[in-house]
GROMACS .gro file of C-alpha atoms in nm:
model
  265
    1MET     CA    1  -2.148  -0.082  -0.585
    2THR     CA    2  -1.952   0.146  -0.348
    3ASP     CA    3  -2.110   0.199  -0.006
    4THR     CA    4  -2.112   0.575   0.035
    5THR     CA    5  -2.158   0.546   0.411
    6ARG     CA    6  -1.931   0.257   0.520
    7PHE     CA    7  -1.669   0.504   0.660
    8ALA     CA    8  -1.898   0.791   0.751
    9GLY     CA    9  -1.749   0.967   1.054
   10HIS     CA   10  -1.417   0.803   1.010
   11GLY     CA   11  -1.082   0.991   0.987
   12VAL     CA   12  -0.825   0.834   0.751
   13MET     CA   13  -0.457   0.915   0.700
   14ILE     CA   14  -0.270   0.778   0.400
   15THR     CA   15   0.101   0.813   0.335
   16GLY     CA   16   0.243   0.818  -0.016
   17ALA     CA   17  -0.097   0.926  -0.135
   18ALA     CA   18  -0.017   1.190  -0.400
   19ARG     CA   19  -0.045   0.935  -0.682
   20GLY     CA   20  -0.086   0.567  -0.766
   21ILE     CA   21  -0.213   0.324  -0.508
   22GLY     CA   22  -0.220   0.586  -0.232
   23ALA     CA   23  -0.424   0.838  -0.431
   24ALA     CA   24  -0.669   0.557  -0.545
   25THR     CA   25  -0.701   0.459  -0.183
   26ALA     CA   26  -0.783   0.813  -0.079
   27ARG     CA   27  -1.053   0.834  -0.343
   28ARG     CA   28  -1.204   0.494  -0.225
   29PHE     CA   29  -1.220   0.603   0.137
   30ALA     CA   30  -1.360   0.950   0.037
   31GLU     CA   31  -1.627   0.797  -0.178
   32GLU     CA   32  -1.722   0.575   0.110
   33GLY     CA   33  -1.783   0.875   0.341
   34ALA     CA   34  -1.448   0.921   0.526
   35THR     CA   35  -1.267   1.243   0.591
   36VAL     CA   36  -0.923   1.179   0.441
   37LEU     CA   37  -0.581   1.331   0.488
   38VAL     CA   38  -0.361   1.278   0.187
   39THR     CA   39   0.011   1.292   0.292
   40ASP     CA   40   0.323   1.276   0.076
   41ARG     CA   41   0.672   1.423   0.048
   42ASP     CA   42   0.550   1.599  -0.266
   43GLY     CA   43   0.329   1.865  -0.104
   44PRO     CA   44   0.206   2.029  -0.429
   45GLU     CA   45   0.101   1.695  -0.581
   46ALA     CA   46  -0.064   1.591  -0.254
   47GLU     CA   47  -0.262   1.912  -0.257
   48GLU     CA   48  -0.361   1.862  -0.621
   49THR     CA   49  -0.491   1.511  -0.547
   50ALA     CA   50  -0.684   1.646  -0.245
   51ALA     CA   51  -0.820   1.942  -0.429
   52ARG     CA   52  -0.944   1.721  -0.712
   53LEU     CA   53  -1.138   1.505  -0.462
   54ARG     CA   54  -1.277   1.815  -0.285
   55GLY     CA   55  -1.394   1.944  -0.613
   56GLU     CA   56  -1.607   1.629  -0.638
   57GLY     CA   57  -1.760   1.705  -0.298
   58HIS     CA   58  -1.545   1.495  -0.068
   59ALA     CA   59  -1.386   1.590   0.252
   60VAL     CA   60  -1.022   1.549   0.163
   61TRP     CA   61  -0.718   1.746   0.284
   62ALA     CA   62  -0.340   1.740   0.219
   63ARG     CA   63  -0.027   1.759   0.425
   64VAL     CA   64   0.338   1.724   0.361
   65CYS     CA   65   0.480   1.421   0.545
   66ASP     CA   66   0.824   1.273   0.518
   67VAL     CA   67   0.803   0.930   0.675
   68SER     CA   68   1.184   0.929   0.714
   69ASP     CA   69   1.148   1.210   0.975
   70ARG     CA   70   0.983   1.147   1.312
   71ALA     CA   71   0.883   1.509   1.366
   72SER     CA   72   0.722   1.528   1.030
   73VAL     CA   73   0.527   1.204   1.093
   74GLU     CA   74   0.415   1.315   1.443
   75ALA     CA   75   0.298   1.654   1.301
   76ALA     CA   76   0.108   1.489   1.019
   77VAL     CA   77  -0.075   1.254   1.261
   78ALA     CA   78  -0.165   1.543   1.494
   79HIS     CA   79  -0.290   1.727   1.181
   80ALA     CA   80  -0.499   1.424   1.080
   81VAL     CA   81  -0.672   1.410   1.417
   82ASP     CA   82  -0.747   1.781   1.402
   83ALA     CA   83  -0.864   1.790   1.035
   84CYS     CA   84  -1.065   1.471   1.045
   85GLY     CA   85  -1.192   1.496   1.399
   86SER     CA   86  -1.047   1.151   1.487
   87LEU     CA   87  -0.800   0.910   1.342
   88ASP     CA   88  -0.954   0.569   1.277
   89VAL     CA   89  -0.759   0.432   0.983
   90LEU     CA   90  -0.393   0.461   0.896
   91VAL     CA   91  -0.276   0.335   0.551
   92ASN     CA   92   0.099   0.303   0.506
   93SER     CA   93   0.166   0.334   0.130
   94ALA     CA   94   0.490   0.533   0.121
   95ALA     CA   95   0.778   0.332  -0.029
   96SER     CA   96   1.119   0.371  -0.188
   97CYS     CA   97   1.251   0.124  -0.450
   98THR     CA   98   1.604   0.173  -0.578
   99PRO     CA   99   1.710  -0.022  -0.884
  100ASP     CA  100   1.959  -0.300  -0.809
  101THR     CA  101   2.321  -0.272  -0.927
  102PRO     CA  102   2.425  -0.543  -1.176
  103LEU     CA  103   2.643  -0.702  -0.913
  104PHE     CA  104   2.509  -0.745  -0.560
  105GLU     CA  105   2.839  -0.653  -0.399
  106ASP     CA  106   2.834  -0.320  -0.576
  107GLY     CA  107   2.514  -0.208  -0.398
  108PRO     CA  108   2.576   0.122  -0.200
  109ASP     CA  109   2.486   0.128   0.172
  110GLU     CA  110   2.292   0.458   0.108
  111ALA     CA  111   2.043   0.302  -0.133
  112TRP     CA  112   1.985   0.004   0.102
  113ALA     CA  113   1.939   0.236   0.400
  114ARG     CA  114   1.701   0.464   0.210
  115ASP     CA  115   1.468   0.186   0.091
  116LEU     CA  116   1.445   0.030   0.438
  117ASP     CA  117   1.407   0.363   0.615
  118ILE     CA  118   1.114   0.484   0.404
  119THR     CA  119   0.942   0.154   0.327
  120LEU     CA  120   0.974  -0.026   0.660
  121THR     CA  121   1.095   0.219   0.927
  122GLY     CA  122   0.864   0.488   0.784
  123ALA     CA  123   0.561   0.265   0.845
  124TYR     CA  124   0.693   0.197   1.192
  125ARG     CA  125   0.709   0.573   1.269
  126CYS     CA  126   0.367   0.628   1.144
  127CYS     CA  127   0.211   0.339   1.347
  128ARG     CA  128   0.394   0.449   1.656
  129ALA     CA  129   0.254   0.807   1.625
  130ALA     CA  130  -0.088   0.702   1.532
  131LEU     CA  131  -0.158   0.399   1.764
  132PRO     CA  132  -0.280   0.599   2.063
  133HIS     CA  133  -0.529   0.785   1.848
  134LEU     CA  134  -0.639   0.469   1.666
  135ALA     CA  135  -0.703   0.300   2.000
  136ALA     CA  136  -0.892   0.589   2.139
  137GLY     CA  137  -1.176   0.548   1.909
  138GLY     CA  138  -1.224   0.182   1.958
  139ARG     CA  139  -1.240   0.096   1.584
  140GLY     CA  140  -0.887   0.161   1.474
  141ALA     CA  141  -0.729  -0.013   1.179
  142VAL     CA  142  -0.385  -0.010   1.018
  143VAL     CA  143  -0.343  -0.139   0.658
  144ASN     CA  144   0.014  -0.163   0.538
  145ILE     CA  145   0.086  -0.188   0.164
  146GLY     CA  146   0.333  -0.461   0.105
  147SER     CA  147   0.436  -0.630  -0.222
  148VAL     CA  148   0.472  -0.973  -0.374
  149ASN     CA  149   0.846  -0.884  -0.358
  150GLY     CA  150   0.821  -0.963   0.007
  151LEU     CA  151   0.691  -1.310  -0.067
  152GLN     CA  152   0.899  -1.434  -0.368
  153ASP     CA  153   1.207  -1.320  -0.564
  154PHE     CA  154   1.118  -1.046  -0.815
  155GLY     CA  155   1.444  -0.844  -0.777
  156ASN     CA  156   1.512  -0.527  -0.585
  157HIS     CA  157   1.703  -0.653  -0.287
  158ALA     CA  158   1.646  -0.368  -0.042
  159TYR     CA  159   1.283  -0.296  -0.136
  160SER     CA  160   1.199  -0.667  -0.112
  161ALA     CA  161   1.362  -0.700   0.228
  162ALA     CA  162   1.172  -0.394   0.351
  163LYS     CA  163   0.842  -0.537   0.225
  164ALA     CA  164   0.916  -0.873   0.388
  165GLY     CA  165   0.991  -0.682   0.712
  166LEU     CA  166   0.661  -0.493   0.681
  167GLY     CA  167   0.490  -0.839   0.686
  168SER     CA  168   0.659  -0.925   1.003
  169LEU     CA  169   0.586  -0.574   1.165
  170THR     CA  170   0.219  -0.626   1.068
  171ARG     CA  171   0.192  -0.956   1.256
  172THR     CA  172   0.376  -0.841   1.563
  173LEU     CA  173   0.185  -0.512   1.584
  174ALA     CA  174  -0.145  -0.694   1.532
  175GLY     CA  175  -0.057  -0.908   1.844
  176HIS     CA  176   0.022  -0.599   2.042
  177ALA     CA  177  -0.264  -0.380   1.936
  178ALA     CA  178  -0.549  -0.635   1.944
  179ALA     CA  179  -0.608  -0.575   2.314
  180ARG     CA  180  -0.630  -0.200   2.243
  181GLY     CA  181  -0.905  -0.261   1.981
  182VAL     CA  182  -0.683  -0.193   1.680
  183ARG     CA  183  -0.649  -0.432   1.391
  184VAL     CA  184  -0.341  -0.446   1.170
  185ASN     CA  185  -0.332  -0.613   0.825
  186LEU     CA  186  -0.115  -0.618   0.508
  187VAL     CA  187  -0.214  -0.600   0.143
  188THR     CA  188   0.052  -0.741  -0.096
  189PRO     CA  189  -0.006  -0.626  -0.460
  190GLY     CA  190   0.149  -0.769  -0.770
  191THR     CA  191   0.235  -0.546  -1.066
  192VAL     CA  192   0.011  -0.244  -1.061
  193ARG     CA  193  -0.025   0.004  -1.348
  194THR     CA  194   0.109   0.325  -1.193
  195SER     CA  195   0.322   0.612  -1.297
  196ALA     CA  196   0.625   0.396  -1.226
  197TRP     CA  197   0.536   0.208  -1.543
  198GLU     CA  198   0.470   0.516  -1.763
  199GLY     CA  199   0.605   0.461  -2.117
  200ARG     CA  200   0.657   0.085  -2.051
  201ASP     CA  201   0.345  -0.047  -2.217
  202GLU     CA  202   0.521  -0.313  -2.412
  203GLU     CA  203   0.688  -0.441  -2.094
  204LEU     CA  204   0.350  -0.448  -1.924
  205ASP     CA  205   0.205  -0.645  -2.205
  206GLU     CA  206   0.474  -0.909  -2.164
  207ILE     CA  207   0.424  -0.911  -1.784
  208ARG     CA  208   0.052  -0.950  -1.824
  209THR     CA  209   0.105  -1.298  -1.970
  210LEU     CA  210   0.243  -1.417  -1.642
  211TYR     CA  211  -0.079  -1.340  -1.459
  212PRO     CA  212  -0.346  -1.614  -1.448
  213LEU     CA  213  -0.615  -1.353  -1.464
  214GLY     CA  214  -0.472  -1.213  -1.783
  215ARG     CA  215  -0.391  -0.851  -1.676
  216VAL     CA  216  -0.178  -0.648  -1.444
  217GLY     CA  217  -0.346  -0.468  -1.150
  218GLU     CA  218  -0.498  -0.122  -1.138
  219PRO     CA  219  -0.456   0.099  -0.831
  220GLU     CA  220  -0.827   0.066  -0.771
  221ASP     CA  221  -0.787  -0.309  -0.725
  222VAL     CA  222  -0.558  -0.255  -0.430
  223ALA     CA  223  -0.773   0.025  -0.290
  224ALA     CA  224  -1.071  -0.201  -0.272
  225ALA     CA  225  -0.878  -0.455  -0.073
  226VAL     CA  226  -0.742  -0.184   0.161
  227ALA     CA  227  -1.100  -0.050   0.222
  228PHE     CA  228  -1.218  -0.404   0.303
  229LEU     CA  229  -0.960  -0.471   0.558
  230ALA     CA  230  -1.014  -0.132   0.724
  231SER     CA  231  -1.387  -0.175   0.734
  232ARG     CA  232  -1.632  -0.337   0.979
  233ASP     CA  233  -1.666  -0.620   0.721
  234ALA     CA  234  -1.322  -0.733   0.831
  235ALA     CA  235  -1.398  -0.691   1.202
  236TRP     CA  236  -1.257  -1.032   1.286
  237ILE     CA  237  -0.941  -1.016   1.073
  238THR     CA  238  -0.613  -0.897   1.209
  239GLY     CA  239  -0.240  -1.000   1.146
  240THR     CA  240  -0.323  -1.131   0.800
  241THR     CA  241  -0.182  -1.085   0.452
  242LEU     CA  242  -0.430  -1.034   0.169
  243THR     CA  243  -0.249  -1.099  -0.157
  244VAL     CA  244  -0.389  -0.900  -0.452
  245ASP     CA  245  -0.188  -1.024  -0.744
  246GLY     CA  246  -0.413  -1.178  -1.004
  247GLY     CA  247  -0.293  -1.526  -0.904
  248LEU     CA  248   0.076  -1.455  -0.976
  249THR     CA  249   0.207  -1.620  -0.654
  250ALA     CA  250  -0.044  -1.900  -0.650
  251VAL     CA  251   0.001  -2.028  -1.010
  252ASN     CA  252   0.326  -2.084  -1.194
  253THR     CA  253   0.195  -1.978  -1.535
  254GLY     CA  254   0.533  -2.026  -1.707
  255PHE     CA  255   0.560  -2.379  -1.586
  256ARG     CA  256   0.193  -2.464  -1.682
  257THR     CA  257   0.265  -2.321  -2.033
  258ALA     CA  258   0.588  -2.516  -2.073
  259VAL     CA  259   0.444  -2.846  -1.957
  260ARG     CA  260   0.140  -2.894  -2.185
  261HIS     CA  261  -0.088  -3.196  -2.178
  262PRO     CA  262  -0.073  -3.397  -2.503
  263ASP     CA  263  -0.447  -3.349  -2.548
  264ASP     CA  264  -0.391  -2.963  -2.561
  265ASP     CA  265  -0.260  -2.991  -2.920
   0.00000   0.00000   0.00000
């Protein structure tokens, strides 16, 4: 059961929170008592998400934030401190994933730069702007949203490189921020049913068979992991990667299926 007071008095800022994992995470923190700032490049959709949660009685606000722009990030962080009263948790969920070209050598510089700038450097910008505020309260936490793409090959060269880099940034920042009372961790989801998969139910059904737990993830699965790492329940955890992937990266389901024991027949 959700603890409706675990984040009482906490201010939380989430990037890329208009939909999907970010929106589910905003709901989770709000339901646990936090005041939440939903940020996204899509201002109207961010406001729609925030308004829906406010209508349910939660303290949730919205702000346009383009993580590729330093001024936009700094303004959003300042707004979070003002709107929430403090900034205790930063969740970096904003990302860009450009489909690969059929041949690696045909990939445009622009697509590579965009994916790294939003997914990795965007998180860096947000952490840089938020860290003094997170440290001021003595209970600050950063949770970055990575991906299994940063751990193994699932395609998408630039996106995967950015997510792998986010893992490294998580560890180095955790080392720096620990003395300032701020914890920094990473959640790495597998396939999650978001709007990116809309109209692709047959494909998701095929993908589901690769997961030992027999299903793809839901945004709420990731939100629960984020809330744990940001909470006092994880007070002695920093610099770690929590893989939320239904066992995908731990178990080679295809191999286990191909190599069957004679007694299985």
